[in-house]
mmCIF file of the C-alpha atoms, coordinates in Angstrom:
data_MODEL
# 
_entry.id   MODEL 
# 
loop_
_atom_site.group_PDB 
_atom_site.id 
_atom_site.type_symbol 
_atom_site.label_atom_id 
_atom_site.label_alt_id 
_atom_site.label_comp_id 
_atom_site.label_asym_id 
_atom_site.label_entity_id 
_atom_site.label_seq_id 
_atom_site.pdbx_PDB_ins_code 
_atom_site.Cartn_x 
_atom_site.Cartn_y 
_atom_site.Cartn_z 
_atom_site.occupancy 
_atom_site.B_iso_or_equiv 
_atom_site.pdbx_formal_charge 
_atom_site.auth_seq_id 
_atom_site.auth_comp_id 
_atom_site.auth_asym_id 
_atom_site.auth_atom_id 
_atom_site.pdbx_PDB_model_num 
ATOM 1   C CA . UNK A 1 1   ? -50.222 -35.953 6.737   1.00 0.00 ? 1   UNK A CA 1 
ATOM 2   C CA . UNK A 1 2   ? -47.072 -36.646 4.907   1.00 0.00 ? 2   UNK A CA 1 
ATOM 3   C CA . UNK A 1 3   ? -46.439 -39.774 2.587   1.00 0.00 ? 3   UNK A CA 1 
ATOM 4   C CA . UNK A 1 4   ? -43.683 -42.052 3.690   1.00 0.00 ? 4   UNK A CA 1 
ATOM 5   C CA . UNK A 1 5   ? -42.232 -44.784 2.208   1.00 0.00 ? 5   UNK A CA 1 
ATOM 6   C CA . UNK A 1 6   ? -42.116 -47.575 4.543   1.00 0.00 ? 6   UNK A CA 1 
ATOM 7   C CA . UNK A 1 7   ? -39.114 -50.233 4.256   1.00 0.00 ? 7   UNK A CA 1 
ATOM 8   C CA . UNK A 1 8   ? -39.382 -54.022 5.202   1.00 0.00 ? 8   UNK A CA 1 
ATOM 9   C CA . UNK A 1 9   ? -36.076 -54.470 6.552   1.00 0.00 ? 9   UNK A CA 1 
ATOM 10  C CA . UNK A 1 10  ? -36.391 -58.176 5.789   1.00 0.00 ? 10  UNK A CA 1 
ATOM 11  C CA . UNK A 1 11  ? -37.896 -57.697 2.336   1.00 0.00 ? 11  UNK A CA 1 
ATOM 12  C CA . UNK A 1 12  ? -34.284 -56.246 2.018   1.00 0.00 ? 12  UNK A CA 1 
ATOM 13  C CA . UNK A 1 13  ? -32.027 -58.354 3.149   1.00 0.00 ? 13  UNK A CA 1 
ATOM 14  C CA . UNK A 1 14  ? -33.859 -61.537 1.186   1.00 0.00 ? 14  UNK A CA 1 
ATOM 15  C CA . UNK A 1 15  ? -33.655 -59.285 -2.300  1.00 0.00 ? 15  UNK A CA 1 
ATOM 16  C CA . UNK A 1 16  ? -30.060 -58.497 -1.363  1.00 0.00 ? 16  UNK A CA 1 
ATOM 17  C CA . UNK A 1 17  ? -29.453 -62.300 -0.200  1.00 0.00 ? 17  UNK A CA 1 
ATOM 18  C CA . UNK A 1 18  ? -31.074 -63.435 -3.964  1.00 0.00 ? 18  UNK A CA 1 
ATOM 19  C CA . UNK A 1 19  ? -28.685 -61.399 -5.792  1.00 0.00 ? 19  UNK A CA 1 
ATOM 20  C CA . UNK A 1 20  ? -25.792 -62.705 -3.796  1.00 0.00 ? 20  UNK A CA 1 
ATOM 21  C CA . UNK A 1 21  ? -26.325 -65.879 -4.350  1.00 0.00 ? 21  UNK A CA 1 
ATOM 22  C CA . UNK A 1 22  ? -27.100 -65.203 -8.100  1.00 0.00 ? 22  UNK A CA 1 
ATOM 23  C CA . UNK A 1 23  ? -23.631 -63.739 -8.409  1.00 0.00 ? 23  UNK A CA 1 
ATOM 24  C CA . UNK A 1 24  ? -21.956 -66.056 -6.873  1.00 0.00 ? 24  UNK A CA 1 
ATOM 25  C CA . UNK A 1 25  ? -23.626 -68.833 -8.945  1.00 0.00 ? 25  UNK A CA 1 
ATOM 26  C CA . UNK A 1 26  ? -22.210 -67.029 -12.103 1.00 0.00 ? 26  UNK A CA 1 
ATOM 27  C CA . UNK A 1 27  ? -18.761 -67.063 -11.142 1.00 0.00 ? 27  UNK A CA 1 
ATOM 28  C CA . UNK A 1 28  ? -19.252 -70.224 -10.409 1.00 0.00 ? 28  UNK A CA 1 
ATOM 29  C CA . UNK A 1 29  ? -20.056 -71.052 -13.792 1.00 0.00 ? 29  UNK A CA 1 
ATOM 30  C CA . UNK A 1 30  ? -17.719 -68.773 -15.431 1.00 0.00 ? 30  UNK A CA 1 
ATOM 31  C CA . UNK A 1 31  ? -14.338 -70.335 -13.047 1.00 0.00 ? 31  UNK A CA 1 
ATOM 32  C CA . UNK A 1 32  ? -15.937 -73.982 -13.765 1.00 0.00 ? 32  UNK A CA 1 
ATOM 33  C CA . UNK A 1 33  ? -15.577 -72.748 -18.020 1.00 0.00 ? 33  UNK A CA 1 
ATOM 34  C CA . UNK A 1 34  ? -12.633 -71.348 -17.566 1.00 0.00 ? 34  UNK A CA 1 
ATOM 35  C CA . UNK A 1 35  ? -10.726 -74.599 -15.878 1.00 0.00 ? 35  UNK A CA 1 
ATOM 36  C CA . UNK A 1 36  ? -12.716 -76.554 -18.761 1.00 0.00 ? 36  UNK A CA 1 
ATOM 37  C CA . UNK A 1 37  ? -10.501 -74.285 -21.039 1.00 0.00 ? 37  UNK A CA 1 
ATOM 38  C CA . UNK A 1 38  ? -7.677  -74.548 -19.820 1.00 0.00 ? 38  UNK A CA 1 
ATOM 39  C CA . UNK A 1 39  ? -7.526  -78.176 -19.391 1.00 0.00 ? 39  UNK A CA 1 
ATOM 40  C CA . UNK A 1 40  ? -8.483  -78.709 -23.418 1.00 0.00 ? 40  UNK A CA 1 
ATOM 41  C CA . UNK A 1 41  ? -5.846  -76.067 -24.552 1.00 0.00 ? 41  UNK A CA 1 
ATOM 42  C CA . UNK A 1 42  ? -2.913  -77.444 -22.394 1.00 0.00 ? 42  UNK A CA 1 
ATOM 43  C CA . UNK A 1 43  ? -3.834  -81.410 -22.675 1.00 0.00 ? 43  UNK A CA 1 
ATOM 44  C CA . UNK A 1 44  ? -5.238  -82.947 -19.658 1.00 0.00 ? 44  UNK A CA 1 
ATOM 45  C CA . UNK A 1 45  ? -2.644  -84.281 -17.012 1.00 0.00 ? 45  UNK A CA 1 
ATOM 46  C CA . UNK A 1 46  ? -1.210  -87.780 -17.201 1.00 0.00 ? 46  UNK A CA 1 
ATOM 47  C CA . UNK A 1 47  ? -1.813  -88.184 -20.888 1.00 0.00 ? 47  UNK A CA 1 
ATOM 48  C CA . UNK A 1 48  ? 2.147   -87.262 -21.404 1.00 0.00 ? 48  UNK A CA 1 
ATOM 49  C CA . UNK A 1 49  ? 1.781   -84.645 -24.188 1.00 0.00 ? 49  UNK A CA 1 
ATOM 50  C CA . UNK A 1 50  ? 1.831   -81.655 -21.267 1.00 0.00 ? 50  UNK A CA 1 
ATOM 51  C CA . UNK A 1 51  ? 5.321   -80.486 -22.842 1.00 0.00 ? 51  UNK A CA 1 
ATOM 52  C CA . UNK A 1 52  ? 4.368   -81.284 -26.785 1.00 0.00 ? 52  UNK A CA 1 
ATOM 53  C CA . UNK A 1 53  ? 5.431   -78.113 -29.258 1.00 0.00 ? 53  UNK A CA 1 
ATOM 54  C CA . UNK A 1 54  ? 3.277   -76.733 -31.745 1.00 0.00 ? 54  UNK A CA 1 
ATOM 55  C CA . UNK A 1 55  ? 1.927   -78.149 -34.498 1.00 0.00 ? 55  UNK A CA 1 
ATOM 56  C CA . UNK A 1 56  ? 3.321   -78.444 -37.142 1.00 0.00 ? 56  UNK A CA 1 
ATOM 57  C CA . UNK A 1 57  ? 2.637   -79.234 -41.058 1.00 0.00 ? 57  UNK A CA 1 
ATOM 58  C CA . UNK A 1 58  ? 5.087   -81.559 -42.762 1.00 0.00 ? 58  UNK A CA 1 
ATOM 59  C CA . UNK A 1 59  ? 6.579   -79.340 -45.789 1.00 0.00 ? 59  UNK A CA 1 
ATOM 60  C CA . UNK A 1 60  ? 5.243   -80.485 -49.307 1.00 0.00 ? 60  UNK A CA 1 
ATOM 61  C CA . UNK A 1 61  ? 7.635   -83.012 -51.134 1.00 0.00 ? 61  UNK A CA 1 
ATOM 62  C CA . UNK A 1 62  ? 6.273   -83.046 -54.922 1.00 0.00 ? 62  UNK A CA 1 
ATOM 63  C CA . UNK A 1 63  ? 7.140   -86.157 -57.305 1.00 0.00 ? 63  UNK A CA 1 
ATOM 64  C CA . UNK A 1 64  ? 8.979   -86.298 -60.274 1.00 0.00 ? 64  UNK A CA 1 
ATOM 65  C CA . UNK A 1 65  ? 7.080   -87.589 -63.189 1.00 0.00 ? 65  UNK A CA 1 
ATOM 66  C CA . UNK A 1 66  ? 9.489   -90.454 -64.228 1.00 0.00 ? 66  UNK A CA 1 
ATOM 67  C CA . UNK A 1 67  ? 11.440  -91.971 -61.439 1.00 0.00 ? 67  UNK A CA 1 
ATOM 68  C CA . UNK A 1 68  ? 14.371  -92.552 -64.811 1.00 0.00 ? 68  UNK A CA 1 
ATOM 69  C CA . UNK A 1 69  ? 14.521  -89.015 -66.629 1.00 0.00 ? 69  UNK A CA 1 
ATOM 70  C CA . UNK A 1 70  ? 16.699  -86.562 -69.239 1.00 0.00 ? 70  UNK A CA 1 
ATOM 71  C CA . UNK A 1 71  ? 15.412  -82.831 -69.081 1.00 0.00 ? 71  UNK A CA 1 
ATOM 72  C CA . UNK A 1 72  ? 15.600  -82.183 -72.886 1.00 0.00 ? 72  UNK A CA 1 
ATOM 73  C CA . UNK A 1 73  ? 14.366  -78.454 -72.081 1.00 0.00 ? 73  UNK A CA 1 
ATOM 74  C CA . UNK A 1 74  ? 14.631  -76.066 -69.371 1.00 0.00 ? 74  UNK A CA 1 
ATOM 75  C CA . UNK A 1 75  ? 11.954  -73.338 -68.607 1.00 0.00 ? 75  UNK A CA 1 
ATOM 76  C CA . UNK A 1 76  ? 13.078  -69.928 -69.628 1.00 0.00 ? 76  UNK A CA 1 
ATOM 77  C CA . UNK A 1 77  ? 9.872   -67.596 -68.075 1.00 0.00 ? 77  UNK A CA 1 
ATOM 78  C CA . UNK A 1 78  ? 11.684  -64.412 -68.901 1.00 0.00 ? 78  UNK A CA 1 
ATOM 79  C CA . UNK A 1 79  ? 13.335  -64.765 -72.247 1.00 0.00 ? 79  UNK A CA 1 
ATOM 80  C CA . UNK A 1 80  ? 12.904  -65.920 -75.380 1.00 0.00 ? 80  UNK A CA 1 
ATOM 81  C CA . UNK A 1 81  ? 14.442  -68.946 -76.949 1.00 0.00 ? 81  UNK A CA 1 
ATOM 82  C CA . UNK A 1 82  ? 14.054  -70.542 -80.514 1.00 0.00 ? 82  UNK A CA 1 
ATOM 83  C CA . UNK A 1 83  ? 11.664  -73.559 -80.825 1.00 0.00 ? 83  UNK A CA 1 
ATOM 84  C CA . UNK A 1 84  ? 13.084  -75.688 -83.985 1.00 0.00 ? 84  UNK A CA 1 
ATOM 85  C CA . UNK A 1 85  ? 9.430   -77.608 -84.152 1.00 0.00 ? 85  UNK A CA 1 
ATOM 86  C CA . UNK A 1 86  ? 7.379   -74.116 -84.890 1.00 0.00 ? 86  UNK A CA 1 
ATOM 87  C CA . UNK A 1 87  ? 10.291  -72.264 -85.988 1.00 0.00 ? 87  UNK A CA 1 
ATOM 88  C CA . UNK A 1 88  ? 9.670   -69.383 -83.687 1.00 0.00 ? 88  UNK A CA 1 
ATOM 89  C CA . UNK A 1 89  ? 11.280  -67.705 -80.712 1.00 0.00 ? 89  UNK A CA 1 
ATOM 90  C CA . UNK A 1 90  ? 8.825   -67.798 -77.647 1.00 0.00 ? 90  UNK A CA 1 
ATOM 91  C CA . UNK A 1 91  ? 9.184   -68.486 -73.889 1.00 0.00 ? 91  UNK A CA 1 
ATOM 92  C CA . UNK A 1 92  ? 8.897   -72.206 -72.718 1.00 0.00 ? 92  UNK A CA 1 
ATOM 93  C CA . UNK A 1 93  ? 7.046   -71.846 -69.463 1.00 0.00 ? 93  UNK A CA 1 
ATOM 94  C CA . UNK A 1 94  ? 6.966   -75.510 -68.590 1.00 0.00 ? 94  UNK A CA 1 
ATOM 95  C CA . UNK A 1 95  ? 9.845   -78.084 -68.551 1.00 0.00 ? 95  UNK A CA 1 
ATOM 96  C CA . UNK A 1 96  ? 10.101  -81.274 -70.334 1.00 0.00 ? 96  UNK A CA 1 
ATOM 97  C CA . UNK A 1 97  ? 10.900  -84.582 -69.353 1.00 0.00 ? 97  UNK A CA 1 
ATOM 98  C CA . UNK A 1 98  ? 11.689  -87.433 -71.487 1.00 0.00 ? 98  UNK A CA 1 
ATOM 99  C CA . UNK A 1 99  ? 11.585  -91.025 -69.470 1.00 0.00 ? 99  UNK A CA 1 
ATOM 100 C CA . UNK A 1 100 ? 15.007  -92.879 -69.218 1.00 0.00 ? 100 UNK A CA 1 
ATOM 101 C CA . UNK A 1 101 ? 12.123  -96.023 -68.876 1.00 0.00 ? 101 UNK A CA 1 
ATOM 102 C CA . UNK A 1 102 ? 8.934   -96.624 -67.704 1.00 0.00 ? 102 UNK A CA 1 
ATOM 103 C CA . UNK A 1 103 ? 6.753   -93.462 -69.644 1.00 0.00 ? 103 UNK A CA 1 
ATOM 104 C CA . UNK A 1 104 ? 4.194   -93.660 -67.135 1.00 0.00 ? 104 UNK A CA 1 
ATOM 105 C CA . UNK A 1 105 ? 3.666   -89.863 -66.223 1.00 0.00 ? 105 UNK A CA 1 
ATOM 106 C CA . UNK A 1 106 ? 3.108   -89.217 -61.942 1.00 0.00 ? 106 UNK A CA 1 
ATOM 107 C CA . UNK A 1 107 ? 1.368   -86.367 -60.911 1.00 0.00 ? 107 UNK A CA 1 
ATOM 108 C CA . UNK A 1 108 ? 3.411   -84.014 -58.409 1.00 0.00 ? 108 UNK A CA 1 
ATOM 109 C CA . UNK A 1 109 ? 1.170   -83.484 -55.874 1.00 0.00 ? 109 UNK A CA 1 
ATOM 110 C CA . UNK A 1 110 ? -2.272  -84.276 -54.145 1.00 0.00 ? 110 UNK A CA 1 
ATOM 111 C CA . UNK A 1 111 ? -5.294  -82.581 -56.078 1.00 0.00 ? 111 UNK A CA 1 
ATOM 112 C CA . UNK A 1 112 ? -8.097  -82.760 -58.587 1.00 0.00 ? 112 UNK A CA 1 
ATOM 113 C CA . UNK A 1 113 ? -8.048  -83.156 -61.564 1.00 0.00 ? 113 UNK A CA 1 
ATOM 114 C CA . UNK A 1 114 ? -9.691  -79.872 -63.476 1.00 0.00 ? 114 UNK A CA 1 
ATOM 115 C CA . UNK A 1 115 ? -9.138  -81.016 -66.762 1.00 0.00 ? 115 UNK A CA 1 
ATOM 116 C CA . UNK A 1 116 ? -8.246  -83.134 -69.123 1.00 0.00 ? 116 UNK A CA 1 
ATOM 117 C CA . UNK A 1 117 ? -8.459  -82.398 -72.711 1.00 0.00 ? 117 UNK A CA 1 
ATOM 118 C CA . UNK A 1 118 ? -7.021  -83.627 -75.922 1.00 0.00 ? 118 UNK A CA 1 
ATOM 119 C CA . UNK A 1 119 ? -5.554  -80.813 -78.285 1.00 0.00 ? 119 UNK A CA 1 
ATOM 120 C CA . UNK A 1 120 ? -4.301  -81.426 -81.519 1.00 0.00 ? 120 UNK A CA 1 
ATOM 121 C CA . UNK A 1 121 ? -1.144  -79.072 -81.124 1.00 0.00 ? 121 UNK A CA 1 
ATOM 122 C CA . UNK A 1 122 ? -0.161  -80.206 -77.480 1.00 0.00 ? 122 UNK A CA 1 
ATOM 123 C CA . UNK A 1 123 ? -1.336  -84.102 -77.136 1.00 0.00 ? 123 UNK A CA 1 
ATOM 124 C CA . UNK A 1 124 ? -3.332  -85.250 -73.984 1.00 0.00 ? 124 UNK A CA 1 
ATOM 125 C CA . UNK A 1 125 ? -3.547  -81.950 -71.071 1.00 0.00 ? 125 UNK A CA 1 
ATOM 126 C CA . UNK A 1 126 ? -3.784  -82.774 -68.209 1.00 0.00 ? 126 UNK A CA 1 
ATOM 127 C CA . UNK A 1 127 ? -4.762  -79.778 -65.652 1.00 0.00 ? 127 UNK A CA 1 
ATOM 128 C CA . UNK A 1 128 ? -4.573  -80.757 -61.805 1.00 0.00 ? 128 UNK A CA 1 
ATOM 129 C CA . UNK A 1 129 ? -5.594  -78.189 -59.002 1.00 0.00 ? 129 UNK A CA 1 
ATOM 130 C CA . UNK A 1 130 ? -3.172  -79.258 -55.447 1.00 0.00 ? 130 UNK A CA 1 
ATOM 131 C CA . UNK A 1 131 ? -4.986  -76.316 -53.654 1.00 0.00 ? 131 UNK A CA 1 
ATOM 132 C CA . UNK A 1 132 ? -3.601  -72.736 -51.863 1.00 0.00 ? 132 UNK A CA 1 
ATOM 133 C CA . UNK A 1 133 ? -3.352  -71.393 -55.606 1.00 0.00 ? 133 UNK A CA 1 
ATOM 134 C CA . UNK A 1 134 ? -1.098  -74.360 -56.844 1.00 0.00 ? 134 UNK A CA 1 
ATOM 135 C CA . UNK A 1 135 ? -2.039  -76.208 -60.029 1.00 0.00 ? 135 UNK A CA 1 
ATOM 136 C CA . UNK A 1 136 ? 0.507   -78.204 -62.428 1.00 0.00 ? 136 UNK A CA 1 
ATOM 137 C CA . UNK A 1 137 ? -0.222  -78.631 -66.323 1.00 0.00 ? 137 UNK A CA 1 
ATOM 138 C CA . UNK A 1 138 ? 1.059   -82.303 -68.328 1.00 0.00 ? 138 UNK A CA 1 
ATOM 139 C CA . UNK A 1 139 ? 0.972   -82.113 -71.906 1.00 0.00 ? 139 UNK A CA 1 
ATOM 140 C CA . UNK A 1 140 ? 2.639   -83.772 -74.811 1.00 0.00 ? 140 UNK A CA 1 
ATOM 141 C CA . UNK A 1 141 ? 1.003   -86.944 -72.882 1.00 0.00 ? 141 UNK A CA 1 
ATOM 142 C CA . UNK A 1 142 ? 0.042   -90.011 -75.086 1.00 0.00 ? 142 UNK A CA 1 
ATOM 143 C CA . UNK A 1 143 ? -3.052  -90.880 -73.287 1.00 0.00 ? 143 UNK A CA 1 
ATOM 144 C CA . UNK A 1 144 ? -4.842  -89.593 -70.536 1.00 0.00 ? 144 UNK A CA 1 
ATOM 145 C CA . UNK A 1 145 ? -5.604  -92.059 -67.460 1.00 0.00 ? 145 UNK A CA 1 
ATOM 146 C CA . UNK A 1 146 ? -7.672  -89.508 -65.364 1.00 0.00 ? 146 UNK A CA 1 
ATOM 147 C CA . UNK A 1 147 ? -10.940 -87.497 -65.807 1.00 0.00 ? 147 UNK A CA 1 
ATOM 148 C CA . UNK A 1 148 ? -12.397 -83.788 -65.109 1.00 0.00 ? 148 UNK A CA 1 
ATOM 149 C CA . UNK A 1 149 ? -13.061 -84.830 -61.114 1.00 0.00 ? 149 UNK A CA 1 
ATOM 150 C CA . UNK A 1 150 ? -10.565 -87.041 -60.048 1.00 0.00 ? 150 UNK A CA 1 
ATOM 151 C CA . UNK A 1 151 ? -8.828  -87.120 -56.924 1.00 0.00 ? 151 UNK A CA 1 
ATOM 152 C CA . UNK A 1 152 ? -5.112  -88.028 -56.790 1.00 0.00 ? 152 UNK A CA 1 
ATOM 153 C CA . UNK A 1 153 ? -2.781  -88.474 -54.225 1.00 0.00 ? 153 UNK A CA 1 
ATOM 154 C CA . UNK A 1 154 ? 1.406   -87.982 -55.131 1.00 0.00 ? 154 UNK A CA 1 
ATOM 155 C CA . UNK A 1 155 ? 3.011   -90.184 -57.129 1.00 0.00 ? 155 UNK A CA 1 
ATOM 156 C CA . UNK A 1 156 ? -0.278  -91.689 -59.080 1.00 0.00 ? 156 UNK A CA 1 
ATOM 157 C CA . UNK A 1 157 ? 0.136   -92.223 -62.693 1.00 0.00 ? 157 UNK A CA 1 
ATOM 158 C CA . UNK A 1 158 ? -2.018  -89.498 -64.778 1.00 0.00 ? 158 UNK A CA 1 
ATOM 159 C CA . UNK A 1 159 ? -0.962  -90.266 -67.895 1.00 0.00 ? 159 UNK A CA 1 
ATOM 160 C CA . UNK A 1 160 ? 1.679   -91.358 -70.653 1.00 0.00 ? 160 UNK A CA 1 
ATOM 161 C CA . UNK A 1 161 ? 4.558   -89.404 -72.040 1.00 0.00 ? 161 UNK A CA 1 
ATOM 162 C CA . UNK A 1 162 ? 4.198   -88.657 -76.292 1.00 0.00 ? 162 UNK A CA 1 
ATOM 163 C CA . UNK A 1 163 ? 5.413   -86.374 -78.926 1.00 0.00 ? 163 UNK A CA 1 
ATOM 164 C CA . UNK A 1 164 ? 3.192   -82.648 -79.277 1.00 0.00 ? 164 UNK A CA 1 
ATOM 165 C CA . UNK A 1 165 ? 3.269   -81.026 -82.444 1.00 0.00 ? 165 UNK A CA 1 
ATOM 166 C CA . UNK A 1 166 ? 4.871   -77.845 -80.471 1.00 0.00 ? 166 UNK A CA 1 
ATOM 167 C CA . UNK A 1 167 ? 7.875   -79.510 -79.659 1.00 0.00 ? 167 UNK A CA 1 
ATOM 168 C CA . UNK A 1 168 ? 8.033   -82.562 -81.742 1.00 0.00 ? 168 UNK A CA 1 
ATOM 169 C CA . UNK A 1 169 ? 11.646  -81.797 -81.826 1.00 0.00 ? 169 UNK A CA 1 
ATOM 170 C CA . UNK A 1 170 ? 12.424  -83.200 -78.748 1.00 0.00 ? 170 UNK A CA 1 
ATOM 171 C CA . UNK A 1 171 ? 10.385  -86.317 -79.129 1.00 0.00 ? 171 UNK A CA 1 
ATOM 172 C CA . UNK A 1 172 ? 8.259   -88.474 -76.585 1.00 0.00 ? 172 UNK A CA 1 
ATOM 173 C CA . UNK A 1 173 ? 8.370   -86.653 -73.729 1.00 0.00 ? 173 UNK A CA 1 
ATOM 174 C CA . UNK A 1 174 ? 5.854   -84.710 -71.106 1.00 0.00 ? 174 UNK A CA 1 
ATOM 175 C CA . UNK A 1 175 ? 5.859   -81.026 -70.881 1.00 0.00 ? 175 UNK A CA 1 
ATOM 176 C CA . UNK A 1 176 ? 5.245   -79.721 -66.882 1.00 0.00 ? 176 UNK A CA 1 
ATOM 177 C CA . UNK A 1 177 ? 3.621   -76.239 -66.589 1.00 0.00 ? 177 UNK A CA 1 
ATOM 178 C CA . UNK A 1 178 ? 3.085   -74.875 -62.644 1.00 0.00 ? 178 UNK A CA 1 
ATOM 179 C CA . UNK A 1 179 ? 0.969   -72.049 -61.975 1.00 0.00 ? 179 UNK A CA 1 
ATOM 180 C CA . UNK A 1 180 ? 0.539   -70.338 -59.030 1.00 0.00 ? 180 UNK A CA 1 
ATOM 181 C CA . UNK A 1 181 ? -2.427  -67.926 -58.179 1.00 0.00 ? 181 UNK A CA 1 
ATOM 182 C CA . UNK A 1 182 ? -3.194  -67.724 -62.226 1.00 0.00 ? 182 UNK A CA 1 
ATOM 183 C CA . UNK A 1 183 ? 0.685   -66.791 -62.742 1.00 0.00 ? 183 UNK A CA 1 
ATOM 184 C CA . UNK A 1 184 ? 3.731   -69.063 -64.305 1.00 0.00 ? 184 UNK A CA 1 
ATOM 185 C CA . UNK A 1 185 ? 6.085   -70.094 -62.604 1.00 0.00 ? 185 UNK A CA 1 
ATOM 186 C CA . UNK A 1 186 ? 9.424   -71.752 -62.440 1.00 0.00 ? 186 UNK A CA 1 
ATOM 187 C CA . UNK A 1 187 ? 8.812   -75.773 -62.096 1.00 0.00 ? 187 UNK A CA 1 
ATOM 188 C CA . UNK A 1 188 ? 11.786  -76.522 -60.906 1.00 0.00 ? 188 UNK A CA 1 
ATOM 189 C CA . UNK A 1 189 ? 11.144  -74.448 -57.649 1.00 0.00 ? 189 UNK A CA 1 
ATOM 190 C CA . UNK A 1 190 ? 9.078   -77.294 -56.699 1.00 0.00 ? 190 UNK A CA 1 
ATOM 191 C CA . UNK A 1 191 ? 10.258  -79.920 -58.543 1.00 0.00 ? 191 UNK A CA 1 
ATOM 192 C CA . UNK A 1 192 ? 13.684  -80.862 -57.000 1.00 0.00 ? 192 UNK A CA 1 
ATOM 193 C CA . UNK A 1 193 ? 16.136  -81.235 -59.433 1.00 0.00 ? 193 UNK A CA 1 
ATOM 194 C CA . UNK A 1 194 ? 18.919  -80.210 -61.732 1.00 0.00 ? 194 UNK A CA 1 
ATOM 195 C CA . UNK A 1 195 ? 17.564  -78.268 -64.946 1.00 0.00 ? 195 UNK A CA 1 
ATOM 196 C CA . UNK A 1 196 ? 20.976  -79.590 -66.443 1.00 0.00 ? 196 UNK A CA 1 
ATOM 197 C CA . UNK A 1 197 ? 20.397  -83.571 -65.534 1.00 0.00 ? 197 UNK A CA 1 
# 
């Protein structure tokens, strides 16, 4: 006798009927997702923001540290000049400020505060981290008003302006430092103004 397989035809059709309807339960699901999708990315109808643009981020505007100022010395990164108060020629990598007023120093920027230290060449420093490699540097201040962990928004007062040893020759005055990913750089490409007011 020979072995045969014998078929239910209606064993069949139910296993292929099972898997049809399994399939079309998961494309179900998947269009149901999909619409879900679509709706968050593109704003759901009738809530008038269907034509909005992108996001954007406001740009950055950083605060000057006296609202009444003289620059008494420019940054010079790249060259040397001659500092009367050590007698030496050295680069100034910071800029100073001396207060046409009120010698309440402002911080530049949002940020922590990652320092703030008193050295007896430099006065009061005041270190403040504003994130995405950004940090700003007060000395020659007077007095310190913040601590190692404070947050600060723009515009709050860190500090006031004094005389360092370093550059006693340009008297009471606060000396801005901005570093970006470890390096110096130019101050004045974020703070807006003239190097010659």
């Amino acid at each position: 006798t020979t072995n045969m397989k014998v078929y239910h035809q209606n064993a069949n059709k139910s296993a292929r009927r099972g898997l049809w309807y399994s399939l079309l339960a998961a494309a179900s699901v998947a269009a149901i997702a999909l619409v879900v999708t679509l709706a968050v990315v593109s704003g759901s109808p009738g809530r008038g923001d269907d034509n909005a643009g992108p996001v954007t981020t406001a740009p950055v505007e950083y605060v000057l540290p006296f609202e009444n100022y003289t620059i008494v010395r420019a940054p010079s990164l790249d060259k040397l000049v001659y500092m009367p108060s050590v007698n030496m020629w050295k680069t100034h990598n910071g800029v100073d400020f001396a207060s046409d007023g009120d010698e309440n120093v402002r911080v530049m920027a949002d940020g922590e505060v990652t320092g703030a230290e008193q050295s007896s060449l430099e006065g009061w420093v005041v270190t403040v981290d504003h994130g995405n490699g950004l940090v700003s540097v007060y000395k020659s201040l007077e007095s310190a008003l913040v601590k190692k962990g404070d947050k600060l928004k723009a515009g709050d007062e860190i500090g006031t302006a004094g005389i360092m040893i370093a550059e006693s020759d340009v008297g009471k005055h606060v000396h801005i430092e901005v570093l970006k990913g470890g390096e110096a750089v130019n101050p004045l490409d974020y703070l807006d103004t003239d190097a010659e007011k």
